């Protein structure tokens, strides 16, 4: 080739969940053919994309403060004779599209989570400085059909979106409004993407969906998430499969059985419960009780005894009394979590819970969050400490902080730090765990005992 596409610099900042991480990578894939290459800083970028999250008020507010800073950068670039295009993508874009354009005129375009395949067209139009600045379609199918098959080299682990949207309508949550109705990608398309990843050297794939275990293949009747996992487990080189996030109501027998039978399916399950009081769970519209959740965990552990359970919790939901919160602590003690995320309830405009009586005072919610996190951290440390002395298969992912060190991942999603030759990158090798902290393990290669 004699002609070269001029390099344009693209800066993408990602907020929120793993689905946004996946979408950010795919936006870069969509823009690469136009000559956009990733840069790590916004100040030199020709195009800045903020891929936003709407889940809690703080997440949304961060976007507007970031936009304030970008506006100044854009001005400085213009003063120097250059140009910067600012795009807002993701869940805030979907929820507050028009408002973003009104609140921050420096924003050139707004693109929702199901419309980012239109970015090239939107950018072109905005460069002609008129026309559509807002794309907020809800058709996930059109997006996936329009995405390029190629993915930038992602390293040893990768995310792969298989399901989008949510029909559960928990009363606190914006996701059903920002991501639309539940929709599953065809199994053939998922498999094709997984093969591309495996060929690029990916050894571990995490299947993503807002309700990933509600997956139901539109192109293979009766193929649910368990069937999809079994199909992907056959791909050469793809040694580890994970999935997130799941809803307890969609945890079916086939998926539980797969945890006991499919070697590639890692013994780690993120299964949010949110609260331990049935009164609160009902007000949250969670479609499960504390008891049914605990029984479900028992069944999963019967299939895969060593499985690490992780969860999400909300404290200070409207109407939550001390006794309700005690029930959450009690459920946590019953289950025993390997890791968890816990949040103070955030009132989201337009959701049913925002209008409920009995909003909890911030100081009360703060105290509850602290008590819950203390317990969860204790459990996490205990889970990590229980690995000391064991030999675990570790997938080596990246260099450690010091020369000669590598960082890998245990089957239970713990980071493992150790001295190991760089040639092991991308390999799975046995590691004897010597010590454990709150967030990671350390050990040494145990190759002779492999
Ligand atoms: N689909 C997933 C995750 C949704 S968002 C699920 O059903 O579990 C991730 C987490 O954010 C939720 O599990 C919940 O714990 C938390 N969350 C959602 N809305 C919230 C709100 N309004 N306030 C505080 N936390 C919230
Ligand atoms: Fe939100 Fe509930 Fe759907 Fe999860 S299941 S995305 S918490 S509405
Ligand atoms: Fe946030 Fe949207 Fe994910 S609201 S948590 S980025 S689905």
Coordinates of C-alpha atoms and ligand atoms in Angstrom, one line a residue:
X1 CA 0.0 0.0 0.0
X2 CA 1.3 3.4 -0.8
X3 CA -1.4 5.6 0.9
X4 CA -1.7 5.7 4.6
X5 CA -4.8 6.7 6.6
X6 CA -3.8 9.7 8.7
X7 CA -3.8 8.8 12.4
X8 CA -6.4 10.5 14.5
X9 CA -6.2 10.2 18.2
X10 CA -9.1 8.7 20.1
X11 CA -9.4 8.9 23.9
X12 CA -12.1 6.7 25.5
X13 CA -12.9 7.0 29.2
X14 CA -15.1 4.2 30.6
X15 CA -17.4 4.3 33.6
X16 CA -19.7 1.7 35.1
X17 CA -19.9 -2.0 34.5
X18 CA -18.0 -4.6 32.3
X19 CA -20.6 -4.2 29.6
X20 CA -19.3 -0.6 29.2
X21 CA -15.7 -1.9 29.1
X22 CA -16.8 -4.2 26.2
X23 CA -18.6 -1.4 24.4
X24 CA -15.6 0.9 24.7
X25 CA -13.4 -1.7 23.0
X26 CA -16.0 -2.1 20.3
X27 CA -16.3 1.6 19.8
X28 CA -12.6 1.6 19.2
X29 CA -13.1 -1.3 16.7
X30 CA -15.7 0.7 14.8
X31 CA -13.5 3.8 14.6
X32 CA -10.2 2.1 13.7
X33 CA -11.0 1.8 10.0
X34 CA -11.5 5.6 10.0
X35 CA -7.9 6.0 11.1
X36 CA -8.5 6.5 14.9
X37 CA -5.8 5.1 17.2
X38 CA -6.2 5.0 21.0
X39 CA -4.3 7.6 23.1
X40 CA -4.0 7.5 26.9
X41 CA -4.6 11.2 27.5
X42 CA -7.5 13.5 26.4
X43 CA -5.5 16.7 25.9
X44 CA -4.1 15.6 22.5
X45 CA -7.1 13.7 21.3
X46 CA -9.1 14.5 18.2
X47 CA -12.1 12.6 19.5
X48 CA -13.0 12.1 23.1
X49 CA -15.6 9.5 24.1
X50 CA -17.0 9.3 27.6
X51 CA -18.7 6.0 28.0
X52 CA -21.0 6.7 30.9
X53 CA -22.9 5.0 33.7
X54 CA -26.2 6.1 35.1
X55 CA -26.6 3.6 37.9
X56 CA -26.1 5.9 40.9
X57 CA -26.3 9.6 41.2
X58 CA -22.5 10.0 41.8
X59 CA -21.7 8.1 38.6
X60 CA -23.8 10.5 36.6
X61 CA -22.5 13.6 38.3
X62 CA -18.9 12.6 37.5
X63 CA -19.7 12.8 33.8
X64 CA -20.8 16.4 34.0
X65 CA -17.7 17.4 35.9
X66 CA -15.5 15.6 33.4
X67 CA -17.3 17.4 30.6
X68 CA -16.5 20.7 32.3
X69 CA -12.8 19.9 32.1
X70 CA -13.0 18.7 28.5
X71 CA -14.7 21.9 27.5
X72 CA -11.6 23.9 28.6
X73 CA -9.4 21.5 26.7
X74 CA -11.5 21.8 23.6
X75 CA -11.3 25.6 23.9
X76 CA -7.5 25.4 24.3
X77 CA -7.2 23.2 21.2
X78 CA -9.4 25.6 19.2
X79 CA -7.2 28.5 20.3
X80 CA -4.2 26.6 19.0
X81 CA -5.9 26.1 15.6
X82 CA -6.9 22.5 16.3
X83 CA -10.2 20.7 16.9
X84 CA -11.5 18.3 19.4
X85 CA -14.8 16.3 19.1
X86 CA -16.5 15.3 22.3
X87 CA -19.0 12.4 22.3
X88 CA -21.0 11.1 25.2
X89 CA -21.9 7.4 25.0
X90 CA -23.4 4.8 27.4
X91 CA -26.2 4.9 29.9
X92 CA -26.2 8.6 30.7
X93 CA -26.4 9.3 27.0
X94 CA -29.5 7.0 26.8
X95 CA -31.2 8.4 29.8
X96 CA -30.4 12.1 29.5
X97 CA -29.5 12.7 25.9
X98 CA -31.2 16.0 25.3
X99 CA -30.3 17.3 28.7
X100 CA -26.5 16.6 28.1
X101 CA -26.6 18.7 24.9
X102 CA -28.4 21.4 26.8
X103 CA -26.2 21.4 30.0
X104 CA -22.9 21.1 28.1
X105 CA -22.9 22.8 24.7
X106 CA -19.3 21.6 24.2
X107 CA -20.7 18.1 23.6
X108 CA -20.8 17.4 19.8
X109 CA -22.7 14.2 19.9
X110 CA -24.6 11.8 22.1
X111 CA -24.9 8.1 21.4
X112 CA -26.7 5.5 23.4
X113 CA -25.5 1.9 24.2
X114 CA -27.3 0.3 21.2
X115 CA -26.4 3.0 18.7
X116 CA -22.6 3.3 18.8
X117 CA -22.2 1.5 15.5
X118 CA -23.5 4.8 14.1
X119 CA -20.5 6.7 15.5
X120 CA -18.7 7.1 12.1
X121 CA -21.9 8.6 10.6
X122 CA -22.5 10.8 13.6
X123 CA -19.0 12.1 13.6
X124 CA -19.1 12.8 9.9
X125 CA -22.3 14.8 10.3
X126 CA -21.1 16.7 13.3
X127 CA -18.0 17.6 11.3
X128 CA -20.3 19.0 8.7
X129 CA -21.6 20.9 11.8
X130 CA -25.3 20.2 11.4
X131 CA -27.7 17.4 11.5
X132 CA -28.3 14.6 14.0
X133 CA -26.3 14.8 17.2
X134 CA -28.3 12.3 19.2
X135 CA -28.6 8.6 18.5
X136 CA -30.5 6.6 21.1
X137 CA -32.0 3.6 19.3
X138 CA -32.9 0.5 21.3
X139 CA -32.2 -2.2 18.7
X140 CA -29.3 -4.2 20.0
X141 CA -29.5 -6.5 17.0
X142 CA -28.7 -3.8 14.5
X143 CA -25.7 -2.8 16.5
X144 CA -24.1 -6.3 16.7
X145 CA -24.8 -6.9 13.0
X146 CA -22.9 -3.7 12.1
X147 CA -19.9 -4.3 14.3
X148 CA -16.7 -5.5 12.6
X149 CA -15.7 -9.1 13.2
X150 CA -12.2 -8.1 14.1
X151 CA -11.3 -7.1 17.6
X152 CA -8.2 -5.3 18.7
X153 CA -5.8 -7.7 20.4
X154 CA -7.1 -7.8 24.0
X155 CA -4.5 -9.9 25.7
X156 CA -5.1 -13.1 27.6
X157 CA -8.6 -12.4 28.9
X158 CA -11.5 -10.8 27.2
X159 CA -15.1 -9.7 27.7
X160 CA -17.8 -10.9 25.2
X161 CA -21.3 -9.5 25.4
X162 CA -23.9 -12.2 24.8
X163 CA -27.0 -10.6 26.2
X164 CA -28.3 -7.1 26.7
X165 CA -31.0 -5.3 28.6
X166 CA -33.2 -6.2 31.5
X167 CA -36.9 -7.1 32.0
X168 CA -36.7 -7.5 35.8
X169 CA -37.5 -3.9 36.8
X170 CA -36.0 -3.9 40.3
X171 CA -37.6 -0.8 41.7
X172 CA -34.3 1.0 42.4
X173 CA -32.7 0.4 39.1
X174 CA -32.3 2.4 35.9
X175 CA -30.9 -0.4 33.7
X176 CA -34.2 -1.5 32.1
X177 CA -34.6 2.1 31.0
X178 CA -31.1 2.7 29.8
X179 CA -30.4 -0.7 28.1
X180 CA -33.9 -1.7 27.0
X181 CA -35.6 -5.1 27.0
X182 CA -33.7 -8.4 27.4
X183 CA -32.2 -9.5 24.1
X184 CA -29.8 -12.4 23.3
X185 CA -27.2 -12.5 20.6
X186 CA -27.4 -15.5 18.2
X187 CA -25.2 -18.4 19.5
X188 CA -23.5 -18.6 16.1
X189 CA -22.4 -14.9 16.3
X190 CA -21.2 -15.4 19.9
X191 CA -19.2 -18.5 18.9
X192 CA -17.7 -16.8 15.9
X193 CA -16.5 -13.9 18.1
X194 CA -15.1 -16.3 20.7
X195 CA -13.2 -18.1 17.9
X196 CA -11.7 -14.9 16.8
X197 CA -10.6 -14.1 20.4
X198 CA -9.2 -17.6 20.9
X199 CA -7.2 -17.3 17.7
X200 CA -5.8 -14.0 19.0
X201 CA -4.5 -15.7 22.1
X202 CA -7.4 -15.2 24.5
X203 CA -7.5 -18.0 27.1
X204 CA -10.3 -16.8 29.3
X205 CA -13.5 -15.2 28.2
X206 CA -16.2 -13.6 30.4
X207 CA -19.6 -13.7 28.9
X208 CA -21.5 -10.5 29.7
X209 CA -25.1 -9.5 30.0
X210 CA -27.1 -7.4 32.4
X211 CA -29.0 -10.6 33.0
X212 CA -26.6 -13.0 31.4
X213 CA -28.2 -16.2 32.7
X214 CA -31.5 -15.2 31.0
X215 CA -29.6 -15.9 27.8
X216 CA -31.7 -17.7 25.3
X217 CA -30.3 -18.3 21.8
X218 CA -32.5 -16.9 19.1
X219 CA -30.9 -19.2 16.5
X220 CA -30.9 -22.5 18.4
X221 CA -34.1 -23.5 20.1
X222 CA -33.8 -24.3 23.8
X223 CA -30.1 -23.2 24.0
X224 CA -29.7 -21.3 27.2
X225 CA -26.6 -20.0 28.9
X226 CA -25.6 -23.5 30.0
X227 CA -25.8 -24.7 26.3
X228 CA -23.8 -21.7 25.1
X229 CA -21.1 -22.4 27.7
X230 CA -20.9 -26.0 26.7
X231 CA -20.6 -25.0 23.0
X232 CA -17.8 -22.4 23.7
X233 CA -16.0 -24.8 26.0
X234 CA -15.2 -26.9 22.9
X235 CA -13.2 -24.1 21.2
X236 CA -9.5 -24.9 21.1
X237 CA -7.5 -22.7 23.3
X238 CA -10.4 -21.2 25.2
X239 CA -9.6 -22.8 28.6
X240 CA -11.7 -20.7 30.9
X241 CA -15.2 -19.4 30.8
X242 CA -16.9 -17.0 33.2
X243 CA -20.2 -15.1 33.0
X244 CA -21.7 -12.1 34.7
X245 CA -24.1 -10.7 35.9
X246 CA -26.8 -13.2 36.9
X247 CA -30.2 -12.9 38.5
X248 CA -31.2 -15.6 41.0
X249 CA -34.5 -16.1 39.2
X250 CA -32.7 -17.2 36.0
X251 CA -30.3 -19.7 37.7
X252 CA -31.8 -22.8 36.1
X253 CA -30.9 -26.5 36.7
X254 CA -29.0 -26.8 33.5
X255 CA -26.7 -24.0 34.5
X256 CA -26.2 -25.4 38.0
X257 CA -25.4 -28.8 36.5
X258 CA -22.9 -27.2 34.1
X259 CA -20.9 -25.8 37.1
X260 CA -20.4 -29.4 38.2
X261 CA -19.6 -30.8 34.7
X262 CA -17.9 -28.3 32.4
X263 CA -14.2 -28.0 33.3
X264 CA -13.7 -24.7 31.5
X265 CA -16.5 -23.1 33.5
X266 CA -14.7 -21.4 36.4
X267 CA -15.8 -21.9 40.0
X268 CA -16.9 -18.4 40.6
X269 CA -20.4 -17.0 40.5
X270 CA -21.5 -13.4 40.9
X271 CA -25.1 -13.7 42.1
X272 CA -26.5 -10.4 43.5
X273 CA -29.0 -10.7 46.3
X274 CA -29.3 -7.0 47.2
X275 CA -30.8 -7.5 50.7
X276 CA -31.7 -10.2 53.3
X277 CA -35.1 -9.0 54.4
X278 CA -38.1 -10.4 52.5
X279 CA -40.0 -7.2 53.1
X280 CA -37.3 -5.2 51.4
X281 CA -36.8 -7.8 48.7
X282 CA -40.5 -7.5 47.9
X283 CA -40.4 -3.7 47.8
X284 CA -37.4 -4.0 45.5
X285 CA -39.4 -6.4 43.2
X286 CA -36.5 -8.9 43.3
X287 CA -38.7 -12.0 42.7
X288 CA -36.9 -14.1 45.3
X289 CA -36.8 -14.3 49.1
X290 CA -33.8 -14.6 51.3
X291 CA -34.6 -18.2 51.9
X292 CA -35.0 -19.1 48.2
X293 CA -31.6 -17.4 47.6
X294 CA -29.8 -19.3 50.3
X295 CA -31.4 -22.6 49.1
X296 CA -30.2 -21.8 45.5
X297 CA -26.7 -21.2 46.8
X298 CA -26.8 -24.6 48.5
X299 CA -27.8 -26.3 45.3
X300 CA -25.0 -24.6 43.4
X301 CA -22.5 -25.7 46.0
X302 CA -23.8 -29.2 45.9
X303 CA -22.9 -29.2 42.1
X304 CA -19.5 -27.4 42.6
X305 CA -18.5 -27.5 46.3
X306 CA -15.5 -25.1 46.0
X307 CA -17.4 -22.4 44.0
X308 CA -16.6 -18.8 45.1
X309 CA -19.8 -16.8 45.6
X310 CA -19.9 -13.0 45.1
X311 CA -22.7 -10.6 45.4
X312 CA -24.1 -7.1 45.3
X313 CA -25.9 -5.4 48.2
X314 CA -27.9 -2.2 48.7
X315 CA -28.3 -0.7 52.1
X316 CA -30.7 2.1 53.0
X317 CA -33.5 1.1 50.5
X318 CA -36.7 3.0 51.4
X319 CA -38.4 1.4 54.4
X320 CA -35.4 -0.5 55.5
X321 CA -35.4 -0.7 59.3
X322 CA -32.6 -1.9 61.7
X323 CA -34.2 -5.3 61.8
X324 CA -34.3 -5.6 58.0
X325 CA -30.6 -4.6 57.9
X326 CA -29.9 -7.3 60.5
X327 CA -31.5 -9.8 58.2
X328 CA -29.0 -8.8 55.5
X329 CA -26.1 -9.3 57.9
X330 CA -27.5 -12.7 58.8
X331 CA -27.9 -13.8 55.1
X332 CA -24.2 -12.7 54.5
X333 CA -23.2 -14.9 57.5
X334 CA -25.2 -17.8 56.1
X335 CA -23.8 -17.6 52.6
X336 CA -20.2 -16.7 53.2
X337 CA -19.0 -14.5 50.3
X338 CA -15.6 -14.6 48.6
X339 CA -16.1 -11.0 47.4
X340 CA -18.9 -8.5 47.1
X341 CA -19.9 -5.0 46.1
X342 CA -22.1 -3.0 48.4
X343 CA -23.7 0.3 47.8
X344 CA -25.8 3.0 49.6
X345 CA -29.2 3.2 47.9
X346 CA -29.2 6.1 45.4
X347 CA -32.5 7.6 44.5
X348 CA -32.8 7.5 40.7
X349 CA -35.4 9.8 39.0
X350 CA -38.1 7.9 37.2
X351 CA -37.7 4.6 39.2
X352 CA -40.5 3.4 41.4
X353 CA -38.4 3.4 44.5
X354 CA -37.6 7.1 44.2
X355 CA -41.3 7.8 45.1
X356 CA -41.5 5.4 48.0
X357 CA -42.1 6.5 51.5
X358 CA -39.5 5.9 54.2
X359 CA -36.4 7.2 52.5
X360 CA -33.6 6.3 54.9
X361 CA -31.4 9.1 56.5
X362 CA -28.0 9.3 54.9
X363 CA -26.2 8.9 58.3
X364 CA -28.1 5.7 59.0
X365 CA -27.3 4.3 55.5
X366 CA -23.7 5.2 56.0
X367 CA -23.5 3.3 59.3
X368 CA -25.2 0.3 57.8
X369 CA -22.8 0.3 54.8
X370 CA -19.8 0.4 57.1
X371 CA -21.1 -2.5 59.2
X372 CA -21.9 -4.6 56.1
X373 CA -18.5 -3.8 54.5
X374 CA -16.7 -4.8 57.6
X375 CA -18.3 -8.2 57.6
X376 CA -17.8 -8.7 53.8
X377 CA -14.1 -7.8 54.0
X378 CA -13.7 -10.3 56.9
X379 CA -15.3 -13.0 54.7
X380 CA -13.1 -12.0 51.7
X381 CA -10.0 -12.2 53.8
X382 CA -11.0 -15.6 55.2
X383 CA -11.8 -16.9 51.7
X384 CA -8.4 -15.8 50.5
X385 CA -6.6 -17.1 53.5
X386 CA -8.2 -20.5 53.0
X387 CA -6.2 -20.9 49.7
X388 CA -2.8 -20.8 51.5
X389 CA -1.0 -24.1 51.1
X390 CA -3.2 -25.1 48.1
X391 CA -1.8 -25.5 44.6
X392 CA -4.0 -23.5 42.1
X393 CA -3.9 -23.3 38.3
X394 CA -3.1 -19.7 37.6
X395 CA -3.6 -18.0 34.2
X396 CA -0.7 -15.5 33.8
X397 CA -2.0 -12.2 32.5
X398 CA 0.4 -9.4 32.9
X399 CA 3.8 -8.3 34.2
X400 CA 4.0 -7.5 37.9
X401 CA 5.3 -4.3 39.4
X402 CA 8.9 -5.5 39.8
X403 CA 11.1 -7.2 37.1
X404 CA 10.7 -10.9 37.1
X405 CA 7.2 -10.8 38.5
X406 CA 4.0 -11.8 36.9
X407 CA 0.3 -11.3 37.9
X408 CA -2.2 -14.1 37.2
X409 CA -5.7 -15.1 38.1
X410 CA -6.8 -18.0 40.2
X411 CA -10.0 -20.0 39.2
X412 CA -11.7 -18.0 41.9
X413 CA -10.9 -14.7 40.2
X414 CA -8.2 -13.7 42.8
X415 CA -5.1 -11.9 41.6
X416 CA -2.0 -14.0 42.2
X417 CA 1.5 -12.3 42.4
X418 CA 4.7 -14.3 42.0
X419 CA 8.2 -14.5 40.5
X420 CA 7.9 -16.3 37.2
X421 CA 9.5 -16.2 33.7
X422 CA 7.8 -13.9 31.3
X423 CA 7.5 -16.8 28.9
X424 CA 4.6 -18.0 31.1
X425 CA 2.5 -15.1 30.0
X426 CA -0.7 -16.4 28.5
X427 CA -0.2 -19.8 30.0
X428 CA -1.9 -21.7 32.9
X429 CA 0.5 -23.1 35.5
X430 CA 0.2 -24.5 39.0
X431 CA 1.1 -22.1 41.8
X432 CA 1.5 -23.0 45.4
X433 CA -0.2 -20.3 47.4
X434 CA 2.1 -19.0 50.2
X435 CA 0.2 -16.0 51.5
X436 CA -3.0 -14.1 51.2
X437 CA -4.2 -10.5 51.7
X438 CA -7.5 -8.8 51.3
X439 CA -7.3 -8.4 47.6
X440 CA -4.7 -10.8 46.3
X441 CA -2.6 -14.0 46.8
X442 CA 1.1 -14.6 46.5
X443 CA 2.9 -17.8 45.8
X444 CA 5.5 -19.7 43.8
X445 CA 5.5 -21.9 40.8
X446 CA 4.7 -25.6 41.6
X447 CA 5.7 -27.0 38.3
X448 CA 7.2 -30.2 39.7
X449 CA 4.0 -31.2 41.4
X450 CA 1.9 -30.6 38.2
Ligands
LIG1 N1 -28.0 -6.7 36.4 C1 -27.2 -6.8 37.6 C2 -26.5 -5.6 37.9 C3 -27.1 -4.3 37.9 S1 -26.2 -2.8 38.4 C4 -28.1 -7.4 38.7 O1 -29.2 -7.5 38.6 O2 -27.6 -7.7 39.7 C5 -25.1 -3.4 39.6 C6 -25.5 -3.2 41.0 O3 -25.7 -1.8 41.3 C7 -26.8 -3.8 41.4 O4 -26.7 -5.2 41.6 C8 -27.1 -3.1 42.6 O5 -26.6 -3.6 43.8 C9 -26.5 -1.7 42.4 N2 -27.5 -0.7 42.2 C10 -28.4 -0.6 41.1 N3 -29.2 0.5 41.3 C11 -28.8 1.1 42.4 C12 -29.3 2.2 43.1 N4 -30.3 3.0 42.7 N5 -28.7 2.6 44.3 C13 -27.6 1.8 44.7 N6 -27.2 0.8 44.1 C14 -27.8 0.4 43.0
LIG2 FE1 -31.2 -3.7 37.5 FE2 -32.6 -5.6 38.7 FE3 -32.3 -5.6 36.1 FE4 -30.2 -6.1 37.7 S1 -32.1 -7.4 37.5 S2 -30.2 -4.8 35.9 S3 -30.6 -4.7 39.4 S4 -33.4 -4.1 37.2
LIG3 FE1 -24.0 1.6 34.6 FE2 -25.3 1.2 32.4 FE3 -23.6 -0.6 33.4 S1 -26.0 2.2 34.2 S2 -23.8 -0.3 35.5 S3 -23.1 1.3 32.6 S4 -25.6 -1.0 32.4

